[in-house]
Amino acid sequence: MNPGLPGFAFRDNGGHWRGFNVDFCRALAAAVLGKPDKVTFVPLGNEERITALRTGKVDVLWRNTSWTFSRDTGDQLDMAAISYFDGQGFHGPPRPEPDQRR
């Protein structure tokens, strides 16, 4: 879990995990293990998340992680599906009209 993403994974005032990613983890536990509460949430930073998955510290990584070619091939991770689309963009000056181009 990335505990720094309110709405996705956070602890409420009672210390209970809440959020979009938390709900998906509980749904996976219900489907695979038969009980939605048979899950342990492990807060992980960006630097440790891939290593935690590869070494078996965690079984599933459900948090903001970009699906890249190097993760598919070099890290040999199996990305199951995209659950949230995020993006980056570039801004530049407006495109000149065709008659103003040089």
JSON list of C-alpha atoms in Angstrom, two decimals:
[
{"chain": "A", "resi": 1, "resn": "MET", "atom": "CA", "xyz": [0.00, 0.00, 0.00]},
{"chain": "A", "resi": 2, "resn": "ASN", "atom": "CA", "xyz": [1.04, 3.56, -0.60]},
{"chain": "A", "resi": 3, "resn": "PRO", "atom": "CA", "xyz": [-0.25, 5.23, 2.57]},
{"chain": "A", "resi": 4, "resn": "GLY", "atom": "CA", "xyz": [0.39, 8.67, 1.08]},
{"chain": "A", "resi": 5, "resn": "LEU", "atom": "CA", "xyz": [-2.49, 8.55, -1.38]},
{"chain": "A", "resi": 6, "resn": "PRO", "atom": "CA", "xyz": [-5.73, 9.58, 0.35]},
{"chain": "A", "resi": 7, "resn": "GLY", "atom": "CA", "xyz": [-8.68, 7.98, -1.38]},
{"chain": "A", "resi": 8, "resn": "PHE", "atom": "CA", "xyz": [-6.57, 5.03, -2.51]},
{"chain": "A", "resi": 9, "resn": "ALA", "atom": "CA", "xyz": [-5.02, 3.77, 0.74]},
{"chain": "A", "resi": 10, "resn": "PHE", "atom": "CA", "xyz": [-5.10, 5.43, 4.13]},
{"chain": "A", "resi": 11, "resn": "ARG", "atom": "CA", "xyz": [-5.84, 4.67, 7.75]},
{"chain": "A", "resi": 12, "resn": "ASP", "atom": "CA", "xyz": [-8.96, 6.21, 9.20]},
{"chain": "A", "resi": 13, "resn": "ASN", "atom": "CA", "xyz": [-9.20, 7.66, 12.71]},
{"chain": "A", "resi": 14, "resn": "GLY", "atom": "CA", "xyz": [-9.75, 4.15, 14.07]},
{"chain": "A", "resi": 15, "resn": "GLY", "atom": "CA", "xyz": [-6.60, 2.81, 12.40]},
{"chain": "A", "resi": 16, "resn": "HIS", "atom": "CA", "xyz": [-8.53, 0.80, 9.79]},
{"chain": "A", "resi": 17, "resn": "TRP", "atom": "CA", "xyz": [-7.33, 0.74, 6.20]},
{"chain": "A", "resi": 18, "resn": "ARG", "atom": "CA", "xyz": [-9.70, 2.41, 3.74]},
{"chain": "A", "resi": 19, "resn": "GLY", "atom": "CA", "xyz": [-9.66, 3.38, 0.08]},
{"chain": "A", "resi": 20, "resn": "PHE", "atom": "CA", "xyz": [-9.88, 2.25, -3.53]},
{"chain": "A", "resi": 21, "resn": "ASN", "atom": "CA", "xyz": [-6.77, 0.01, -3.47]},
{"chain": "A", "resi": 22, "resn": "VAL", "atom": "CA", "xyz": [-7.72, -1.39, -0.07]},
{"chain": "A", "resi": 23, "resn": "ASP", "atom": "CA", "xyz": [-11.12, -2.44, -1.42]},
{"chain": "A", "resi": 24, "resn": "PHE", "atom": "CA", "xyz": [-9.49, -4.24, -4.34]},
{"chain": "A", "resi": 25, "resn": "CYS", "atom": "CA", "xyz": [-7.16, -6.13, -1.99]},
{"chain": "A", "resi": 26, "resn": "ARG", "atom": "CA", "xyz": [-10.08, -7.22, 0.14]},
{"chain": "A", "resi": 27, "resn": "ALA", "atom": "CA", "xyz": [-12.00, -8.33, -2.97]},
{"chain": "A", "resi": 28, "resn": "LEU", "atom": "CA", "xyz": [-9.00, -10.37, -4.10]},
{"chain": "A", "resi": 29, "resn": "ALA", "atom": "CA", "xyz": [-8.70, -11.99, -0.66]},
{"chain": "A", "resi": 30, "resn": "ALA", "atom": "CA", "xyz": [-12.42, -12.82, -0.72]},
{"chain": "A", "resi": 31, "resn": "ALA", "atom": "CA", "xyz": [-12.13, -14.38, -4.19]},
{"chain": "A", "resi": 32, "resn": "VAL", "atom": "CA", "xyz": [-8.93, -16.34, -3.57]},
{"chain": "A", "resi": 33, "resn": "LEU", "atom": "CA", "xyz": [-9.00, -17.08, 0.17]},
{"chain": "A", "resi": 34, "resn": "GLY", "atom": "CA", "xyz": [-12.73, -16.92, 0.84]},
{"chain": "A", "resi": 35, "resn": "LYS", "atom": "CA", "xyz": [-12.49, -14.09, 3.39]},
{"chain": "A", "resi": 36, "resn": "PRO", "atom": "CA", "xyz": [-12.01, -10.39, 2.70]},
{"chain": "A", "resi": 37, "resn": "ASP", "atom": "CA", "xyz": [-10.24, -9.87, 6.02]},
{"chain": "A", "resi": 38, "resn": "LYS", "atom": "CA", "xyz": [-7.50, -12.44, 5.26]},
{"chain": "A", "resi": 39, "resn": "VAL", "atom": "CA", "xyz": [-5.19, -9.67, 4.08]},
{"chain": "A", "resi": 40, "resn": "THR", "atom": "CA", "xyz": [-2.26, -7.87, 5.66]},
{"chain": "A", "resi": 41, "resn": "PHE", "atom": "CA", "xyz": [-1.56, -4.37, 4.40]},
{"chain": "A", "resi": 42, "resn": "VAL", "atom": "CA", "xyz": [2.12, -3.47, 4.12]},
{"chain": "A", "resi": 43, "resn": "PRO", "atom": "CA", "xyz": [2.97, 0.21, 3.62]},
{"chain": "A", "resi": 44, "resn": "LEU", "atom": "CA", "xyz": [5.74, 0.48, 1.02]},
{"chain": "A", "resi": 45, "resn": "GLY", "atom": "CA", "xyz": [7.66, 3.38, -0.45]},
{"chain": "A", "resi": 46, "resn": "ASN", "atom": "CA", "xyz": [8.54, 3.76, -4.11]},
{"chain": "A", "resi": 47, "resn": "GLU", "atom": "CA", "xyz": [12.07, 2.45, -3.62]},
{"chain": "A", "resi": 48, "resn": "GLU", "atom": "CA", "xyz": [11.05, -0.78, -1.90]},
{"chain": "A", "resi": 49, "resn": "ARG", "atom": "CA", "xyz": [7.82, -1.84, -3.60]},
{"chain": "A", "resi": 50, "resn": "ILE", "atom": "CA", "xyz": [9.27, -3.86, -6.50]},
{"chain": "A", "resi": 51, "resn": "THR", "atom": "CA", "xyz": [11.87, -5.53, -4.28]},
{"chain": "A", "resi": 52, "resn": "ALA", "atom": "CA", "xyz": [9.18, -6.45, -1.74]},
{"chain": "A", "resi": 53, "resn": "LEU", "atom": "CA", "xyz": [7.20, -8.19, -4.48]},
{"chain": "A", "resi": 54, "resn": "ARG", "atom": "CA", "xyz": [10.20, -9.97, -6.03]},
{"chain": "A", "resi": 55, "resn": "THR", "atom": "CA", "xyz": [11.50, -11.23, -2.67]},
{"chain": "A", "resi": 56, "resn": "GLY", "atom": "CA", "xyz": [8.12, -12.44, -1.44]},
{"chain": "A", "resi": 57, "resn": "LYS", "atom": "CA", "xyz": [7.69, -9.88, 1.33]},
{"chain": "A", "resi": 58, "resn": "VAL", "atom": "CA", "xyz": [4.31, -9.21, -0.30]},
{"chain": "A", "resi": 59, "resn": "ASP", "atom": "CA", "xyz": [2.24, -11.45, -2.58]},
{"chain": "A", "resi": 60, "resn": "VAL", "atom": "CA", "xyz": [0.47, -8.70, -4.49]},
{"chain": "A", "resi": 61, "resn": "LEU", "atom": "CA", "xyz": [1.41, -5.11, -5.21]},
{"chain": "A", "resi": 62, "resn": "TRP", "atom": "CA", "xyz": [-1.72, -3.02, -5.46]},
{"chain": "A", "resi": 63, "resn": "ARG", "atom": "CA", "xyz": [-0.71, 0.60, -5.59]},
{"chain": "A", "resi": 64, "resn": "ASN", "atom": "CA", "xyz": [0.34, 3.30, -7.99]},
{"chain": "A", "resi": 65, "resn": "THR", "atom": "CA", "xyz": [2.93, 1.60, -10.20]},
{"chain": "A", "resi": 66, "resn": "SER", "atom": "CA", "xyz": [3.43, 2.38, -13.86]},
{"chain": "A", "resi": 67, "resn": "TRP", "atom": "CA", "xyz": [3.23, -0.51, -16.31]},
{"chain": "A", "resi": 68, "resn": "THR", "atom": "CA", "xyz": [6.48, -0.23, -18.25]},
{"chain": "A", "resi": 69, "resn": "PHE", "atom": "CA", "xyz": [8.37, -2.37, -20.72]},
{"chain": "A", "resi": 70, "resn": "SER", "atom": "CA", "xyz": [11.29, -2.77, -18.31]},
{"chain": "A", "resi": 71, "resn": "ARG", "atom": "CA", "xyz": [8.99, -4.00, -15.54]},
{"chain": "A", "resi": 72, "resn": "ASP", "atom": "CA", "xyz": [7.44, -6.52, -17.92]},
{"chain": "A", "resi": 73, "resn": "THR", "atom": "CA", "xyz": [10.79, -7.81, -19.14]},
{"chain": "A", "resi": 74, "resn": "GLY", "atom": "CA", "xyz": [13.61, -6.86, -16.75]},
{"chain": "A", "resi": 75, "resn": "ASP", "atom": "CA", "xyz": [11.71, -7.15, -13.48]},
{"chain": "A", "resi": 76, "resn": "GLN", "atom": "CA", "xyz": [9.62, -10.02, -14.87]},
{"chain": "A", "resi": 77, "resn": "LEU", "atom": "CA", "xyz": [6.45, -8.75, -13.23]},
{"chain": "A", "resi": 78, "resn": "ASP", "atom": "CA", "xyz": [3.01, -9.81, -14.39]},
{"chain": "A", "resi": 79, "resn": "MET", "atom": "CA", "xyz": [0.80, -6.75, -14.49]},
{"chain": "A", "resi": 80, "resn": "ALA", "atom": "CA", "xyz": [-2.76, -8.01, -14.19]},
{"chain": "A", "resi": 81, "resn": "ALA", "atom": "CA", "xyz": [-4.83, -5.03, -15.26]},
{"chain": "A", "resi": 82, "resn": "ILE", "atom": "CA", "xyz": [-4.99, -1.26, -15.14]},
{"chain": "A", "resi": 83, "resn": "SER", "atom": "CA", "xyz": [-7.24, -0.10, -12.33]},
{"chain": "A", "resi": 84, "resn": "TYR", "atom": "CA", "xyz": [-6.65, 3.64, -12.63]},
{"chain": "A", "resi": 85, "resn": "PHE", "atom": "CA", "xyz": [-5.47, 5.79, -15.53]},
{"chain": "A", "resi": 86, "resn": "ASP", "atom": "CA", "xyz": [-3.03, 8.51, -14.65]},
{"chain": "A", "resi": 87, "resn": "GLY", "atom": "CA", "xyz": [-1.01, 10.57, -17.05]},
{"chain": "A", "resi": 88, "resn": "GLN", "atom": "CA", "xyz": [1.55, 13.15, -17.90]},
{"chain": "A", "resi": 89, "resn": "GLY", "atom": "CA", "xyz": [1.37, 15.72, -20.62]},
{"chain": "A", "resi": 90, "resn": "PHE", "atom": "CA", "xyz": [3.44, 18.36, -22.31]},
{"chain": "A", "resi": 91, "resn": "HIS", "atom": "CA", "xyz": [2.49, 21.95, -22.92]},
{"chain": "A", "resi": 92, "resn": "GLY", "atom": "CA", "xyz": [3.96, 24.16, -25.58]},
{"chain": "A", "resi": 93, "resn": "PRO", "atom": "CA", "xyz": [3.19, 27.37, -27.35]},
{"chain": "A", "resi": 94, "resn": "PRO", "atom": "CA", "xyz": [0.07, 27.38, -29.52]},
{"chain": "A", "resi": 95, "resn": "ARG", "atom": "CA", "xyz": [0.58, 26.05, -33.00]},
{"chain": "A", "resi": 96, "resn": "PRO", "atom": "CA", "xyz": [0.86, 28.91, -35.55]},
{"chain": "A", "resi": 97, "resn": "GLU", "atom": "CA", "xyz": [-1.66, 29.19, -38.34]},
{"chain": "A", "resi": 98, "resn": "PRO", "atom": "CA", "xyz": [-0.47, 27.60, -41.63]},
{"chain": "A", "resi": 99, "resn": "ASP", "atom": "CA", "xyz": [0.15, 30.97, -43.30]},
{"chain": "A", "resi": 100, "resn": "GLN", "atom": "CA", "xyz": [2.39, 32.12, -40.38]},
{"chain": "A", "resi": 101, "resn": "ARG", "atom": "CA", "xyz": [4.79, 29.18, -40.52]},
{"chain": "A", "resi": 102, "resn": "ARG", "atom": "CA", "xyz": [8.29, 29.73, -41.76]}
]
